[in-house]
GROMACS .gro file of C-alpha atoms in nm:
model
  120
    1UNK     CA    1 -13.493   1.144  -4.036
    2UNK     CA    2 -13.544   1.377  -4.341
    3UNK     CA    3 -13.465   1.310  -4.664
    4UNK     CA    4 -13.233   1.562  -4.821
    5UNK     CA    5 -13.271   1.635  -5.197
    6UNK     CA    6 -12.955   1.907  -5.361
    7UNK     CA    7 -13.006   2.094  -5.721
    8UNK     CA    8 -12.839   2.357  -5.887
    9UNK     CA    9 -12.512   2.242  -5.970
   10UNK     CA   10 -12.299   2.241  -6.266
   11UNK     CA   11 -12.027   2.428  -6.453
   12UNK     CA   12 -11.936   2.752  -6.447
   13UNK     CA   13 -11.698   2.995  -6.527
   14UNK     CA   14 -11.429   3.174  -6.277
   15UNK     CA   15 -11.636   3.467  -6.132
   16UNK     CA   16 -11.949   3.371  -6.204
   17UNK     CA   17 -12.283   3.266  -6.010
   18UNK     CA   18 -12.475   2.998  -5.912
   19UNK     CA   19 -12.729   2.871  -5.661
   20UNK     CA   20 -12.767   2.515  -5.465
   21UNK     CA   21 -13.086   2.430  -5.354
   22UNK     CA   22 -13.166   2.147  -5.090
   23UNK     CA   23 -13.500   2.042  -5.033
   24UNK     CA   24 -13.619   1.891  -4.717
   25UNK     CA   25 -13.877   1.590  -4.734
   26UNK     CA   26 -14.002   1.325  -4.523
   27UNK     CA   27 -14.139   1.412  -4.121
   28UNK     CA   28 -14.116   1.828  -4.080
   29UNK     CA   29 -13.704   1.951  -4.022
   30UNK     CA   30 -13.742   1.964  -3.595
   31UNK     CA   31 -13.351   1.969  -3.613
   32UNK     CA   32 -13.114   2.274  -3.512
   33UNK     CA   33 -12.972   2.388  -3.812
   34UNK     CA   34 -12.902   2.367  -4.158
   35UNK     CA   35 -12.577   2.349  -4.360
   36UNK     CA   36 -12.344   2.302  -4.720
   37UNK     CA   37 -12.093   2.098  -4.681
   38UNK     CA   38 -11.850   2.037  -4.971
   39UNK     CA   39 -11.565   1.766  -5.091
   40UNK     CA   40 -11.297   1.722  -5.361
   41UNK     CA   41 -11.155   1.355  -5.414
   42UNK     CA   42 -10.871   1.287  -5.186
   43UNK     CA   43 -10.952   1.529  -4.931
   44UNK     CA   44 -11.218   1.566  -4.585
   45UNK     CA   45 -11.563   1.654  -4.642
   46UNK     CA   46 -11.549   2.067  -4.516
   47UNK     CA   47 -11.801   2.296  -4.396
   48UNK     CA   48 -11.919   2.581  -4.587
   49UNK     CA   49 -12.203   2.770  -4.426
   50UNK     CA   50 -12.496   2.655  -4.217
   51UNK     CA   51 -12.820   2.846  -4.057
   52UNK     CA   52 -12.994   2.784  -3.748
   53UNK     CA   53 -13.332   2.691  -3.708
   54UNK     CA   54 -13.408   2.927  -3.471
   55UNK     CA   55 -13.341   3.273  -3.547
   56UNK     CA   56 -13.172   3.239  -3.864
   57UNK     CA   57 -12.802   3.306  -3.691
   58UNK     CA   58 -12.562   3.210  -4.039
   59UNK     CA   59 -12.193   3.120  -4.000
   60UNK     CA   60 -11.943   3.066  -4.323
   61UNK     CA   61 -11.639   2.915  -4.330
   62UNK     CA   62 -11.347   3.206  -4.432
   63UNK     CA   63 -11.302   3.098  -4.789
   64UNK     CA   64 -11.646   3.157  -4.881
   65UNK     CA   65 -11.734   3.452  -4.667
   66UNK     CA   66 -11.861   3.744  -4.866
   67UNK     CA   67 -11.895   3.584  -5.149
   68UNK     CA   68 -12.172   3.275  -5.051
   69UNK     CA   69 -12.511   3.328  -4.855
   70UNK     CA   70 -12.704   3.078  -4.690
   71UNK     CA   71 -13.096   3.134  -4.715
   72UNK     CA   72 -13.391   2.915  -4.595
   73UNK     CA   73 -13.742   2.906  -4.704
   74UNK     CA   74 -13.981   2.817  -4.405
   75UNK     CA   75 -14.359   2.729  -4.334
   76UNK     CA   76 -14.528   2.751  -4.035
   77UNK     CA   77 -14.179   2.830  -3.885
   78UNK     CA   78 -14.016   2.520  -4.026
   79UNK     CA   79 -13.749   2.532  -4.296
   80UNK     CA   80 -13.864   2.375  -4.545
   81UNK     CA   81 -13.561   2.480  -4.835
   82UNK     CA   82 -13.226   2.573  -4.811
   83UNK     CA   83 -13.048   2.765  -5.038
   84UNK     CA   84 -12.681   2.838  -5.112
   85UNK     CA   85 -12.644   3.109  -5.336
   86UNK     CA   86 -12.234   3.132  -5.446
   87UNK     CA   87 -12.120   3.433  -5.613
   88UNK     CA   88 -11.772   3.523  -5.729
   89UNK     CA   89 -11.691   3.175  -5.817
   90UNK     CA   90 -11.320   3.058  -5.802
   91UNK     CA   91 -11.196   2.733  -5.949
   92UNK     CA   92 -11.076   2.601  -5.585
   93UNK     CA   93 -11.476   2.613  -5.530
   94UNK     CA   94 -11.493   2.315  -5.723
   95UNK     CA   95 -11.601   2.037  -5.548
   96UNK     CA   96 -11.951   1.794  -5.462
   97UNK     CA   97 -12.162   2.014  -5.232
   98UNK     CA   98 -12.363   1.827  -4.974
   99UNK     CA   99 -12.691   1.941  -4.781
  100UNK     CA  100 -12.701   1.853  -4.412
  101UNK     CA  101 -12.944   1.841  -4.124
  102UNK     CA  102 -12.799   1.942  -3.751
  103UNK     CA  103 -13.046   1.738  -3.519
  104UNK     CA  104 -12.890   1.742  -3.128
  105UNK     CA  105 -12.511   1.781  -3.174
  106UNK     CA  106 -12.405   1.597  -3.522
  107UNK     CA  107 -12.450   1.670  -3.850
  108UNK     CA  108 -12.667   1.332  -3.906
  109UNK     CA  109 -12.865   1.349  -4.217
  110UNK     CA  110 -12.719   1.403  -4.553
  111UNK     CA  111 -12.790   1.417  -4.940
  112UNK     CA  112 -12.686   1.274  -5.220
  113UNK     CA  113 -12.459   1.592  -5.306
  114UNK     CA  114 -12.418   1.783  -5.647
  115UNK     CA  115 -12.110   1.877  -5.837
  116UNK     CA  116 -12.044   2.201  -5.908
  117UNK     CA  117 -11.698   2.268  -6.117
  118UNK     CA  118 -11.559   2.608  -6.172
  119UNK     CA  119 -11.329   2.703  -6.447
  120UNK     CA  120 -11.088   2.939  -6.469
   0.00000   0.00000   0.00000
């Protein structure tokens, strides 16, 4: 397993920016992809965006398409950071936002998340 380290969240107002970073320690990534996940009390942990380790292919879930972008840093062809830069904030973006390693076919190893709350 790796261990999964977010930053970069905090408050902000309706329409502004910010950026999450997760940083990836422990053995190298060897998984499939990487991903931001996020939650608000009450409701299911969702998916946000993710990025594969092999050929950088992103997906992003509708609500946040146009407005986030997934990035990675790599060495040696190994991600190594992940970033989530959020633009265009809306207060529905509030919620904990999670880092999360893809290794075979689950999303197994998370982080400790970081809020990020939007006001309008």
């Amino acid at each position: 397993q790796v261990q999964l380290i977010e930053s970069g969240g905090g408050l902000a107002q309706a329409g502004a920016s910010l950026r999450l970073t997760c940083e990836i320690s422990g053995r190298p990534f060897s998984g499939n992809s990487m991903g931001w996940f996020r939650q608000v009390p009450g409701k299911d942990r969702e998916f946000v965006a993710a990025v594969t380790a092999t050929g950088g292919h992103t997906t992003y879930a509708d609500s946040v398409k146009g407005r986030f972008a997934i990035s990675t840093n790599t060495w040696r062809n190994v991600i190594t950071t992940v970033y989530l830069d959020m633009n265009d904030l809306k207060p529905e973006d509030t919620a904990v936002y999670f880092c999360a390693a893809r290794v075979g076919g689950e999303w197994r190893d998370w982080g400790q998340g970081t809020q990020v709350t939007v006001s309008s």
